[in-house]
């Protein structure tokens, strides 16, 4: 089907592209759709090649554990880069058109666009290296900072504003604005680290990485469209710049989501997570809406804070913290104290092949033993328990034996047990969607209370 749709749609889009060649936003839309169609067709054509070179993995959330091609985010990212490269002459077409009076070419804007593409290309390369070499976490924290250097340099040379508006309730002490100086560049550098790793941490089930990225991207696009006809030319340009980067991203991500949604036929890999995160970071930095971006990343921020005890070694952190699948045998099965033993038994039975049963396969929160947990880690676990954020397994003497892995996916399964993988993905995407609505309310209706 996807081949027939692409064959029919491509000539129409090429004709529209020619007719609208003097309208950069319309041309960007056409190029984006063509990039999405190309991604839709190329992904299934390259899965065998990826498997043949060893870029494949087992889907641990399925009874038969099928082998799927990994790192298919590389295909989406490569097509995205081609689309954005082709758009460069279109974006600046009016400046060398003979039909209009000569104008000074905006070298600064060209530099911003090229620096954004350089950062994205660097992050795609580093993400693919992580998929191939399985880099350690300490490198994952440093690499986004290196990839964001071109954007930081262009921001310093072309804009260089390091002042931030102080919230209303702090103005009696700090004044209206505060100049952070070099700390502002540290902040936007760390934001690139957060955006790239936040999506990578909130992962593990079919469709969740691409799904959350799509919701964030569409939310930013809706915000950008509200400012396209702004009376301030600089504001209009900043949001057009964001649109030029995000429209192709949405197109290739939609195609990738088609193949990655439940039941997934491919894995996106760390390449897509880094690529998506850096796209948002670049748009937020050069589009000058970093605060709005952080509002849209609230679920990812919560997931990071919630996961911090395991990330920083206060609580034992297994290699994979994704939810486990079990046979849905009863209303209390997912809540039992010895759940980790049930999960192991269920996984061994599934590895022998499917059984004829009327019970559905559901997801349950994975667990980790608390052996070796630091005292600070135990205090944090007790605090989480008081807030209803963890499910603790205790021994007969009352000492804590195990706890669910600290991710938003497992937390949702604690509060809403007996979800299938597809249902769990939908719950996470619903949380992301509701957060976008809340972010818009704060940004457009309540911002006067803070700034």
Coordinates of C-alpha atoms in Angstrom, one line a residue:
X1 CA 0.0 0.0 0.0
X2 CA 2.7 2.5 0.9
X3 CA 4.4 2.1 -2.4
X4 CA 1.2 2.8 -4.3
X5 CA 0.4 5.9 -2.2
X6 CA 3.9 7.2 -2.7
X7 CA 3.8 6.7 -6.5
X8 CA 0.5 8.6 -6.7
X9 CA 1.3 11.4 -4.3
X10 CA 4.9 12.2 -5.4
X11 CA 4.1 13.7 -8.8
X12 CA 1.3 15.8 -7.3
X13 CA 3.6 17.1 -4.6
X14 CA 6.4 17.8 -7.1
X15 CA 3.9 19.8 -9.2
X16 CA 2.7 21.7 -6.2
X17 CA 6.3 22.4 -5.2
X18 CA 7.0 23.9 -8.6
X19 CA 3.9 26.1 -8.5
X20 CA 4.6 27.3 -5.0
X21 CA 8.4 27.6 -5.4
X22 CA 8.4 31.3 -4.3
X23 CA 6.6 30.5 -1.0
X24 CA 9.3 29.0 1.4
X25 CA 6.8 27.7 4.0
X26 CA 4.7 25.9 1.3
X27 CA 7.8 24.5 -0.3
X28 CA 9.0 23.3 3.1
X29 CA 5.7 21.5 3.6
X30 CA 5.9 19.8 0.2
X31 CA 9.5 18.7 0.8
X32 CA 8.5 17.4 4.2
X33 CA 5.7 15.3 2.9
X34 CA 8.0 13.9 0.2
X35 CA 10.6 13.1 2.9
X36 CA 7.9 11.3 4.9
X37 CA 6.9 9.2 1.9
X38 CA 10.5 8.3 1.2
X39 CA 11.0 7.3 4.9
X40 CA 7.8 5.2 4.7
X41 CA 9.1 3.3 1.7
X42 CA 12.8 3.0 2.5
X43 CA 12.4 1.7 6.1
X44 CA 10.9 -1.7 5.1
X45 CA 13.4 -2.0 2.2
X46 CA 16.4 -1.6 4.5
X47 CA 15.4 -3.8 7.4
X48 CA 17.0 -6.9 5.9
X49 CA 20.3 -5.0 5.4
X50 CA 20.3 -3.8 9.0
X51 CA 19.7 -7.3 10.3
X52 CA 22.4 -8.7 8.0
X53 CA 25.1 -6.4 9.5
X54 CA 24.0 -7.2 13.0
X55 CA 21.9 -4.2 13.8
X56 CA 19.0 -6.3 15.2
X57 CA 17.5 -7.1 18.6
X58 CA 14.8 -9.1 20.2
X59 CA 11.4 -7.5 21.2
X60 CA 11.4 -8.6 24.8
X61 CA 7.7 -7.5 25.3
X62 CA 6.4 -10.1 22.9
X63 CA 5.7 -13.8 23.7
X64 CA 7.9 -15.1 20.8
X65 CA 10.5 -12.4 21.1
X66 CA 10.8 -11.6 17.3
X67 CA 14.0 -10.3 16.0
X68 CA 13.6 -6.7 14.6
X69 CA 16.0 -4.4 12.8
X70 CA 17.4 -1.7 15.2
X71 CA 18.7 1.8 14.6
X72 CA 16.0 2.6 12.0
X73 CA 16.0 6.1 13.3
X74 CA 19.1 6.5 11.2
X75 CA 17.0 6.1 8.1
X76 CA 14.6 8.8 9.2
X77 CA 17.4 11.1 10.3
X78 CA 19.3 10.7 7.0
X79 CA 16.3 11.5 4.9
X80 CA 15.5 14.5 7.2
X81 CA 19.0 15.9 6.6
X82 CA 18.6 15.5 2.9
X83 CA 15.3 17.3 3.0
X84 CA 16.7 20.2 5.0
X85 CA 19.8 20.5 2.8
X86 CA 17.6 20.7 -0.3
X87 CA 15.5 23.5 1.4
X88 CA 18.5 25.8 1.9
X89 CA 18.3 27.5 -1.6
X90 CA 14.6 27.8 -1.3
X91 CA 14.7 29.6 2.1
X92 CA 17.0 32.3 0.7
X93 CA 15.6 32.4 -2.9
X94 CA 14.2 35.9 -2.6
X95 CA 17.6 37.4 -1.9
X96 CA 19.1 36.5 -5.2
X97 CA 16.0 36.7 -7.3
X98 CA 16.3 39.3 -10.1
X99 CA 12.6 40.1 -10.0
X100 CA 13.1 42.0 -6.8
X101 CA 15.4 44.9 -5.8
X102 CA 18.8 43.8 -4.5
X103 CA 19.0 43.3 -0.8
X104 CA 21.9 42.5 1.6
X105 CA 22.1 38.7 1.9
X106 CA 21.4 37.6 5.5
X107 CA 24.6 35.7 6.2
X108 CA 23.8 35.6 9.9
X109 CA 20.5 33.7 9.2
X110 CA 22.3 31.3 6.8
X111 CA 24.9 30.7 9.5
X112 CA 22.2 29.9 12.1
X113 CA 20.5 27.4 9.8
X114 CA 23.8 25.7 8.8
X115 CA 24.9 25.5 12.5
X116 CA 21.6 23.9 13.4
X117 CA 22.1 21.3 10.6
X118 CA 25.7 20.7 11.7
X119 CA 24.6 20.1 15.3
X120 CA 21.9 17.7 14.2
X121 CA 24.2 15.9 11.8
X122 CA 26.8 15.5 14.6
X123 CA 24.2 14.2 17.0
X124 CA 22.9 11.7 14.4
X125 CA 26.4 10.4 13.9
X126 CA 27.0 10.1 17.7
X127 CA 23.6 8.4 18.2
X128 CA 24.4 5.8 15.6
X129 CA 27.8 5.3 17.2
X130 CA 26.0 4.6 20.5
X131 CA 23.8 2.0 18.8
X132 CA 26.8 0.3 17.3
X133 CA 29.3 0.6 20.2
X134 CA 26.9 0.8 23.2
X135 CA 28.6 3.8 24.8
X136 CA 28.7 4.3 28.5
X137 CA 26.5 6.9 30.2
X138 CA 29.3 9.3 30.9
X139 CA 29.9 9.7 27.2
X140 CA 26.2 10.1 26.6
X141 CA 26.3 13.2 28.9
X142 CA 29.3 14.8 27.1
X143 CA 28.5 14.1 23.5
X144 CA 25.4 16.4 23.2
X145 CA 27.4 19.3 24.6
X146 CA 30.0 18.7 21.9
X147 CA 27.3 18.5 19.2
X148 CA 25.7 21.7 20.4
X149 CA 28.9 23.8 20.1
X150 CA 28.1 25.1 16.6
X151 CA 24.7 26.4 17.8
X152 CA 26.2 28.0 20.9
X153 CA 28.9 29.8 18.9
X154 CA 26.4 31.1 16.4
X155 CA 24.1 32.2 19.2
X156 CA 27.0 34.1 20.9
X157 CA 28.1 35.8 17.6
X158 CA 24.7 36.6 16.2
X159 CA 22.6 37.3 19.2
X160 CA 24.5 37.0 22.4
X161 CA 21.7 38.0 24.8
X162 CA 22.3 36.4 28.2
X163 CA 19.7 38.3 30.2
X164 CA 16.7 36.5 31.6
X165 CA 13.4 38.0 32.8
X166 CA 13.0 37.5 36.6
X167 CA 9.6 36.1 37.8
X168 CA 7.3 38.7 39.4
X169 CA 7.6 37.3 42.9
X170 CA 11.4 37.7 42.9
X171 CA 11.7 41.2 41.4
X172 CA 11.8 43.0 44.7
X173 CA 15.1 41.4 45.4
X174 CA 16.6 40.7 41.9
X175 CA 15.0 43.4 39.7
X176 CA 13.3 42.9 36.3
X177 CA 16.2 41.2 34.5
X178 CA 19.4 39.4 35.5
X179 CA 22.4 39.0 33.2
X180 CA 23.7 35.4 33.7
X181 CA 26.7 35.9 31.4
X182 CA 28.5 32.6 30.8
X183 CA 26.1 30.8 33.0
X184 CA 23.4 31.3 30.3
X185 CA 25.6 29.3 27.8
X186 CA 26.0 26.6 30.5
X187 CA 22.2 26.5 30.8
X188 CA 21.5 26.1 27.1
X189 CA 24.3 23.6 26.8
X190 CA 22.8 21.5 29.6
X191 CA 19.4 21.9 27.9
X192 CA 20.8 20.1 24.8
X193 CA 22.0 17.3 27.1
X194 CA 18.7 17.0 28.9
X195 CA 16.6 17.0 25.7
X196 CA 18.6 14.3 24.0
X197 CA 18.8 12.0 27.0
X198 CA 15.3 12.7 28.4
X199 CA 13.6 11.0 25.4
X200 CA 16.1 8.1 25.6
X201 CA 15.3 7.5 29.2
X202 CA 11.5 7.4 28.6
X203 CA 11.7 4.5 26.2
X204 CA 11.3 0.7 26.1
X205 CA 7.9 -0.1 24.5
X206 CA 6.7 0.1 21.0
X207 CA 6.0 3.6 19.7
X208 CA 6.7 5.6 22.9
X209 CA 9.9 7.3 21.7
X210 CA 8.5 8.5 18.4
X211 CA 5.0 9.1 19.8
X212 CA 6.2 11.5 22.6
X213 CA 8.5 13.3 20.1
X214 CA 5.6 13.8 17.6
X215 CA 3.3 15.3 20.3
X216 CA 6.1 17.7 21.4
X217 CA 6.9 18.7 17.8
X218 CA 3.3 19.3 16.8
X219 CA 2.8 21.4 20.0
X220 CA 5.8 23.6 19.0
X221 CA 4.5 23.9 15.4
X222 CA 1.1 25.0 16.7
X223 CA 2.8 27.7 18.8
X224 CA 5.0 28.7 15.8
X225 CA 1.9 29.1 13.5
X226 CA 0.4 31.6 16.0
X227 CA 3.4 33.9 15.5
X228 CA 4.0 33.5 11.7
X229 CA 2.1 36.7 10.9
X230 CA 3.6 38.6 13.9
X231 CA 4.0 42.4 13.6
X232 CA 7.6 41.9 14.8
X233 CA 9.8 40.7 11.9
X234 CA 12.3 39.2 14.3
X235 CA 9.7 37.2 16.1
X236 CA 8.2 36.0 12.8
X237 CA 11.6 34.9 11.6
X238 CA 12.4 32.9 14.8
X239 CA 9.2 30.9 14.5
X240 CA 9.6 30.4 10.8
X241 CA 13.1 29.1 11.5
X242 CA 11.5 26.6 14.0
X243 CA 8.9 25.5 11.4
X244 CA 11.5 24.9 8.7
X245 CA 13.2 22.4 11.1
X246 CA 10.2 20.8 12.6
X247 CA 7.9 20.2 9.5
X248 CA 10.4 17.7 8.0
X249 CA 10.9 16.2 11.4
X250 CA 7.2 15.5 11.9
X251 CA 7.0 14.0 8.4
X252 CA 9.8 11.5 8.8
X253 CA 8.7 10.7 12.4
X254 CA 5.1 9.9 11.3
X255 CA 6.5 7.4 8.8
X256 CA 8.8 5.9 11.4
X257 CA 5.9 5.7 13.9
X258 CA 3.9 3.7 11.3
X259 CA 6.6 1.0 11.5
X260 CA 7.4 1.3 15.2
X261 CA 4.0 1.4 16.7
X262 CA 2.5 -1.7 18.3
X263 CA 3.2 -4.4 17.1
X264 CA 6.6 -2.9 16.1
X265 CA 8.3 -4.1 12.9
X266 CA 11.5 -2.1 13.6
X267 CA 13.3 -0.4 16.5
X268 CA 14.2 3.2 16.4
X269 CA 17.4 3.0 18.4
X270 CA 19.3 5.6 20.3
X271 CA 19.9 7.4 17.0
X272 CA 16.4 8.6 16.8
X273 CA 16.2 9.7 20.5
X274 CA 19.3 11.8 20.1
X275 CA 18.2 13.2 16.8
X276 CA 14.8 14.1 18.2
X277 CA 16.2 15.7 21.3
X278 CA 18.8 17.8 19.5
X279 CA 16.1 19.0 17.0
X280 CA 14.0 20.3 19.9
X281 CA 17.1 21.8 21.6
X282 CA 18.2 23.6 18.5
X283 CA 14.7 25.0 17.9
X284 CA 14.4 26.1 21.5
X285 CA 17.9 27.8 21.6
X286 CA 17.8 29.5 18.2
X287 CA 14.1 30.1 18.3
X288 CA 14.4 31.8 21.7
X289 CA 11.6 29.8 23.5
X290 CA 13.6 27.6 25.8
X291 CA 11.1 28.1 28.7
X292 CA 8.2 27.0 26.6
X293 CA 10.2 24.0 25.5
X294 CA 10.9 23.0 29.1
X295 CA 7.2 23.2 29.8
X296 CA 6.5 20.8 27.0
X297 CA 9.2 18.4 28.5
X298 CA 7.5 18.3 31.9
X299 CA 6.8 14.5 31.7
X300 CA 10.4 13.9 30.7
X301 CA 11.6 16.1 33.6
X302 CA 9.4 14.2 36.0
X303 CA 10.7 10.9 34.6
X304 CA 14.3 12.1 35.1
X305 CA 13.8 13.2 38.7
X306 CA 11.9 10.0 39.5
X307 CA 14.7 7.9 37.9
X308 CA 17.5 9.9 39.5
X309 CA 18.2 7.5 42.4
X310 CA 18.9 4.7 39.8
X311 CA 20.7 6.9 37.3
X312 CA 23.1 8.2 39.9
X313 CA 23.7 4.8 41.6
X314 CA 21.8 5.4 44.8
X315 CA 19.5 2.4 44.0
X316 CA 20.7 -0.6 41.9
X317 CA 20.0 0.0 38.2
X318 CA 19.7 -3.0 35.9
X319 CA 20.7 -2.6 32.3
X320 CA 17.1 -2.8 31.1
X321 CA 14.3 -1.2 33.1
X322 CA 11.5 -1.7 30.7
X323 CA 8.2 -3.3 31.9
X324 CA 7.9 -7.1 31.8
X325 CA 5.1 -9.1 30.2
X326 CA 3.1 -11.7 32.1
X327 CA 0.0 -13.8 31.6
X328 CA -2.9 -11.9 32.9
X329 CA -4.1 -14.6 35.3
X330 CA -6.0 -12.6 37.9
X331 CA -6.9 -9.2 39.3
X332 CA -4.2 -9.3 41.9
X333 CA -1.4 -10.9 39.9
X334 CA 0.4 -7.6 39.0
X335 CA 0.3 -6.4 42.6
X336 CA 1.9 -9.3 44.4
X337 CA 4.9 -8.8 46.5
X338 CA 7.0 -11.6 44.8
X339 CA 6.3 -10.2 41.4
X340 CA 9.9 -10.4 40.2
X341 CA 9.7 -14.2 40.6
X342 CA 6.4 -14.4 38.7
X343 CA 7.9 -12.4 35.9
X344 CA 10.9 -14.7 35.6
X345 CA 8.6 -17.8 35.5
X346 CA 6.4 -16.2 32.9
X347 CA 9.3 -15.2 30.7
X348 CA 10.7 -18.7 30.8
X349 CA 7.4 -20.2 29.8
X350 CA 7.0 -17.7 26.9
X351 CA 10.5 -18.5 25.6
X352 CA 9.3 -22.1 25.0
X353 CA 6.5 -21.0 22.7
X354 CA 2.9 -19.7 22.9
X355 CA 0.3 -21.5 24.9
X356 CA -3.4 -21.8 24.1
X357 CA -5.1 -19.7 26.7
X358 CA -7.8 -17.1 27.0
X359 CA -5.7 -15.0 29.3
X360 CA -4.2 -11.9 27.6
X361 CA -0.6 -10.9 27.8
X362 CA -0.3 -7.7 29.9
X363 CA 2.6 -5.6 31.1
X364 CA 3.7 -5.3 34.7
X365 CA 6.3 -3.1 36.3
X366 CA 9.7 -4.6 36.3
X367 CA 11.6 -4.7 39.7
X368 CA 15.1 -4.4 41.1
X369 CA 16.5 -5.9 44.3
X370 CA 17.5 -3.4 46.9
X371 CA 20.7 -5.2 47.9
X372 CA 23.5 -2.6 47.9
X373 CA 21.2 0.4 48.1
X374 CA 22.8 3.4 49.9
X375 CA 21.2 4.9 52.9
X376 CA 20.2 8.0 50.9
X377 CA 18.6 5.7 48.3
X378 CA 16.6 4.0 51.0
X379 CA 15.4 7.3 52.3
X380 CA 14.3 8.4 48.8
X381 CA 12.5 5.1 48.3
X382 CA 10.6 5.6 51.6
X383 CA 9.7 9.1 50.5
X384 CA 8.4 7.8 47.2
X385 CA 6.4 5.2 49.1
X386 CA 4.7 8.0 51.2
X387 CA 3.8 9.7 47.9
X388 CA 2.4 6.5 46.4
X389 CA 5.1 6.4 43.7
X390 CA 6.6 3.0 44.3
X391 CA 5.5 -0.6 45.0
X392 CA 7.8 -2.1 47.6
X393 CA 8.3 -5.8 48.3
X394 CA 9.1 -6.5 51.9
X395 CA 10.5 -9.5 53.7
X396 CA 8.7 -11.1 56.6
X397 CA 10.6 -8.9 59.1
X398 CA 9.5 -5.8 57.3
X399 CA 12.7 -4.9 55.6
X400 CA 12.5 -3.7 52.0
X401 CA 13.5 -6.5 49.5
X402 CA 12.7 -5.0 46.1
X403 CA 11.1 -2.1 44.4
X404 CA 9.8 -1.3 40.9
X405 CA 12.3 0.2 38.5
X406 CA 11.9 4.0 38.7
X407 CA 10.6 5.0 35.4
X408 CA 7.3 6.7 34.3
X409 CA 6.3 3.5 32.4
X410 CA 6.5 1.4 35.5
X411 CA 4.8 4.0 37.6
X412 CA 1.8 4.0 35.2
X413 CA 1.7 0.2 35.5
X414 CA 1.6 0.5 39.3
X415 CA -1.3 2.9 39.2
X416 CA -3.1 1.3 36.3
X417 CA -2.3 -2.4 36.3
X418 CA -3.2 -5.0 33.6
X419 CA -2.4 -2.8 30.6
X420 CA -1.3 -4.2 27.3
X421 CA 1.8 -2.8 25.7
X422 CA -0.4 -0.8 23.3
X423 CA -2.6 0.6 26.1
X424 CA 0.5 1.5 28.1
X425 CA 1.9 3.5 25.1
X426 CA -1.5 5.3 24.7
X427 CA -1.5 6.2 28.4
X428 CA 2.0 7.8 28.1
X429 CA 1.0 9.6 24.9
X430 CA -2.1 10.9 26.7
X431 CA 0.0 12.2 29.5
X432 CA 2.2 14.0 27.0
X433 CA -0.8 15.4 25.2
X434 CA -2.4 16.7 28.4
X435 CA 0.9 18.2 29.4
X436 CA 1.0 20.1 26.1
X437 CA -2.5 21.5 26.8
X438 CA -1.4 22.6 30.2
X439 CA 1.8 24.1 28.8
X440 CA -0.3 26.2 26.4
X441 CA -2.5 27.4 29.3
X442 CA 0.5 28.4 31.3
X443 CA 2.2 30.1 28.4
X444 CA -0.7 32.0 26.9
X445 CA -3.1 32.5 29.9
X446 CA -1.0 32.5 33.1
X447 CA 2.3 33.8 32.0
X448 CA 1.4 37.3 33.3
X449 CA 1.4 35.9 36.8
X450 CA 5.0 35.0 36.5
X451 CA 6.6 37.4 34.0

